[in-house]
mmCIF file of C-alpha atoms in Angstrom:
data_model
loop_
_atom_site.group_PDB
_atom_site.id
_atom_site.type_symbol
_atom_site.label_atom_id
_atom_site.label_comp_id
_atom_site.label_asym_id
_atom_site.label_seq_id
_atom_site.Cartn_x
_atom_site.Cartn_y
_atom_site.Cartn_z
ATOM 1 C CA MET A 1 128.157 105.066 116.725
ATOM 2 C CA ASN A 2 127.607 107.840 119.236
ATOM 3 C CA GLN A 3 126.174 107.349 122.716
ATOM 4 C CA PHE A 4 122.723 108.685 121.813
ATOM 5 C CA ASP A 5 122.447 106.192 118.944
ATOM 6 C CA SER A 6 123.534 103.340 121.214
ATOM 7 C CA ASP A 7 121.015 104.409 123.844
ATOM 8 C CA PHE A 8 118.199 104.534 121.254
ATOM 9 C CA TRP A 9 118.879 100.960 120.102
ATOM 10 C CA ALA A 10 119.303 99.759 123.701
ATOM 11 C CA LEU A 11 115.875 101.155 124.616
ATOM 12 C CA LEU A 12 114.300 99.544 121.552
ATOM 13 C CA ASP A 13 115.929 96.232 122.529
ATOM 14 C CA ARG A 14 114.459 96.570 126.022
ATOM 15 C CA LEU A 15 111.023 97.544 124.710
ATOM 16 C CA VAL A 16 110.875 94.502 122.419
ATOM 17 C CA LYS A 17 112.298 92.176 125.098
ATOM 18 C CA ASP A 18 109.704 93.362 127.643
ATOM 19 C CA SER A 19 106.755 93.148 125.200
ATOM 20 C CA ASP A 20 104.809 90.317 123.653
ATOM 21 C CA ILE A 21 104.889 90.320 119.850
ATOM 22 C CA VAL A 22 101.471 89.788 118.272
ATOM 23 C CA ILE A 23 101.527 88.783 114.596
ATOM 24 C CA ASP A 24 98.039 89.674 113.387
ATOM 25 C CA ARG A 25 98.951 89.823 109.692
ATOM 26 C CA PRO A 26 101.084 86.801 108.794
ATOM 27 C CA ARG A 27 103.228 86.712 105.680
ATOM 28 C CA GLY A 28 101.146 85.886 102.610
ATOM 29 C CA THR A 29 97.836 87.187 104.001
ATOM 30 C CA ALA A 30 95.806 90.059 102.583
ATOM 31 C CA HIS A 31 95.334 93.429 104.261
ATOM 32 C CA PRO A 32 91.863 93.590 105.880
ATOM 33 C CA ARG A 33 90.827 96.823 104.081
ATOM 34 C CA TYR A 34 92.945 96.497 100.934
ATOM 35 C CA PRO A 35 92.658 92.868 99.766
ATOM 36 C CA GLY A 36 95.024 93.479 96.861
ATOM 37 C CA PHE A 37 97.861 94.073 99.305
ATOM 38 C CA ILE A 38 99.589 90.888 100.492
ATOM 39 C CA TYR A 39 101.981 91.050 103.431
ATOM 40 C CA PRO A 40 105.473 90.023 102.252
ATOM 41 C CA VAL A 41 106.763 89.441 105.814
ATOM 42 C CA ASP A 42 105.011 88.759 109.155
ATOM 43 C CA TYR A 43 103.526 92.016 110.467
ATOM 44 C CA GLY A 44 102.133 92.812 113.868
ATOM 45 C CA TYR A 45 102.622 94.932 116.944
ATOM 46 C CA LEU A 46 104.044 95.029 120.441
ATOM 47 C CA LYS A 47 101.286 94.286 122.942
ATOM 48 C CA ASN A 48 100.620 96.979 125.581
ATOM 49 C CA THR A 49 102.488 99.706 123.688
ATOM 50 C CA ALA A 50 101.140 102.801 121.951
ATOM 51 C CA SER A 51 101.738 104.385 118.564
ATOM 52 C CA MET A 52 100.276 107.281 116.602
ATOM 53 C CA ASP A 53 97.345 105.264 115.258
ATOM 54 C CA GLY A 54 96.225 104.262 118.745
ATOM 55 C CA GLY A 55 97.378 100.673 118.351
ATOM 56 C CA GLY A 56 100.569 99.013 119.468
ATOM 57 C CA ILE A 57 103.975 99.823 118.009
ATOM 58 C CA ASP A 58 104.216 98.104 114.621
ATOM 59 C CA VAL A 59 106.768 95.377 113.956
ATOM 60 C CA TRP A 60 107.917 93.427 110.935
ATOM 61 C CA VAL A 61 109.290 90.031 111.991
ATOM 62 C CA GLY A 62 111.538 88.261 109.539
ATOM 63 C CA SER A 63 113.025 84.799 109.272
ATOM 64 C CA ALA A 64 116.504 85.510 110.687
ATOM 65 C CA GLU A 65 117.758 85.707 114.276
ATOM 66 C CA ARG A 66 115.317 87.725 116.402
ATOM 67 C CA LYS A 67 117.244 90.939 116.873
ATOM 68 C CA ILE A 68 116.361 94.474 115.883
ATOM 69 C CA ASP A 69 117.860 95.208 112.465
ATOM 70 C CA ALA A 70 116.375 98.567 111.565
ATOM 71 C CA VAL A 71 113.379 100.841 111.857
ATOM 72 C CA ILE A 72 111.182 102.336 109.170
ATOM 73 C CA CYS A 73 109.813 105.820 109.738
ATOM 74 C CA THR A 74 106.730 106.492 107.640
ATOM 75 C CA VAL A 75 104.617 109.452 106.615
ATOM 76 C CA ASP A 76 101.082 108.571 105.507
ATOM 77 C CA MET A 77 99.137 111.365 103.829
ATOM 78 C CA MET A 78 95.876 109.341 103.766
ATOM 79 C CA LYS A 79 95.894 109.008 107.563
ATOM 80 C CA LYS A 80 97.879 112.237 108.014
ATOM 81 C CA ASP A 81 100.225 110.561 110.443
ATOM 82 C CA SER A 82 103.762 109.390 110.931
ATOM 83 C CA GLU A 83 104.871 106.165 112.593
ATOM 84 C CA ILE A 84 107.833 103.988 113.406
ATOM 85 C CA LYS A 85 107.925 100.304 112.505
ATOM 86 C CA ILE A 86 110.542 98.054 114.110
ATOM 87 C CA LEU A 87 112.225 95.379 111.963
ATOM 88 C CA ILE A 88 113.102 92.271 113.940
ATOM 89 C CA GLY A 89 115.200 89.470 112.480
ATOM 90 C CA CYS A 90 114.880 90.534 108.874
ATOM 91 C CA THR A 91 117.155 89.275 106.104
ATOM 92 C CA GLU A 92 118.416 91.738 103.499
ATOM 93 C CA GLU A 93 115.764 90.465 101.080
ATOM 94 C CA GLU A 94 113.018 90.979 103.677
ATOM 95 C CA LYS A 95 114.298 94.481 104.465
ATOM 96 C CA SER A 96 114.156 95.306 100.763
ATOM 97 C CA LEU A 97 110.560 94.007 100.480
ATOM 98 C CA ILE A 98 109.498 96.001 103.553
ATOM 99 C CA TYR A 99 111.180 99.174 102.286
ATOM 100 C CA LYS A 100 109.476 98.846 98.899
ATOM 101 C CA THR A 101 106.130 98.164 100.616
ATOM 102 C CA HIS A 102 106.303 101.498 102.430
ATOM 103 C CA ASN A 103 107.173 103.389 99.262
ATOM 104 C CA GLU A 104 104.806 101.895 96.650
ATOM 105 C CA SER A 105 102.001 104.391 97.175
ATOM 106 C CA GLU A 106 102.091 108.057 96.337
ATOM 107 C CA TYR A 107 100.406 108.642 99.727
ATOM 108 C CA MET A 108 102.932 106.834 101.940
ATOM 109 C CA LYS A 109 106.691 107.107 102.043
ATOM 110 C CA GLY A 110 109.180 105.622 104.429
ATOM 111 C CA ILE A 111 112.850 105.776 105.242
ATOM 112 C CA MET A 112 114.840 102.923 106.713
ATOM 113 C CA ILE A 113 117.306 103.546 109.480
ATOM 114 C CA ARG A 114 119.641 100.589 109.790
ATOM 115 C CA ARG A 115 121.299 99.622 113.018
ATOM 116 C CA GLN A 116 125.041 100.147 112.709
ATOM 117 C CA ASN A 117 127.566 97.828 114.276
ATOM 118 C CA GLU A 118 128.510 99.129 117.698
ATOM 119 C CA GLU A 119 132.185 99.872 118.094
#
């Protein structure tokens, strides 16, 4: 891993550590505007942060140890925006569910960037 990559993950670690996580869409609940969509993993945001949609930075919080595993970068043609979503403590199964969630629609696509082991 190069220094820039290490610095990116270190800043994300600090951002999450210094922020309160708000889970406003718990696993198993329906999306407020799209009731057919059920959240497969706890979803929320970092309080007092900002993202493209004007809300806090989005987070997926899994059932494993609370460390940052990966990020998902999305492009949403309905909203005409792009965002980052931080994955915290997600198992491989949860990561797979989250990845599929961001790629089910023809209007939204996402890529997952996994955190590599630091050497």
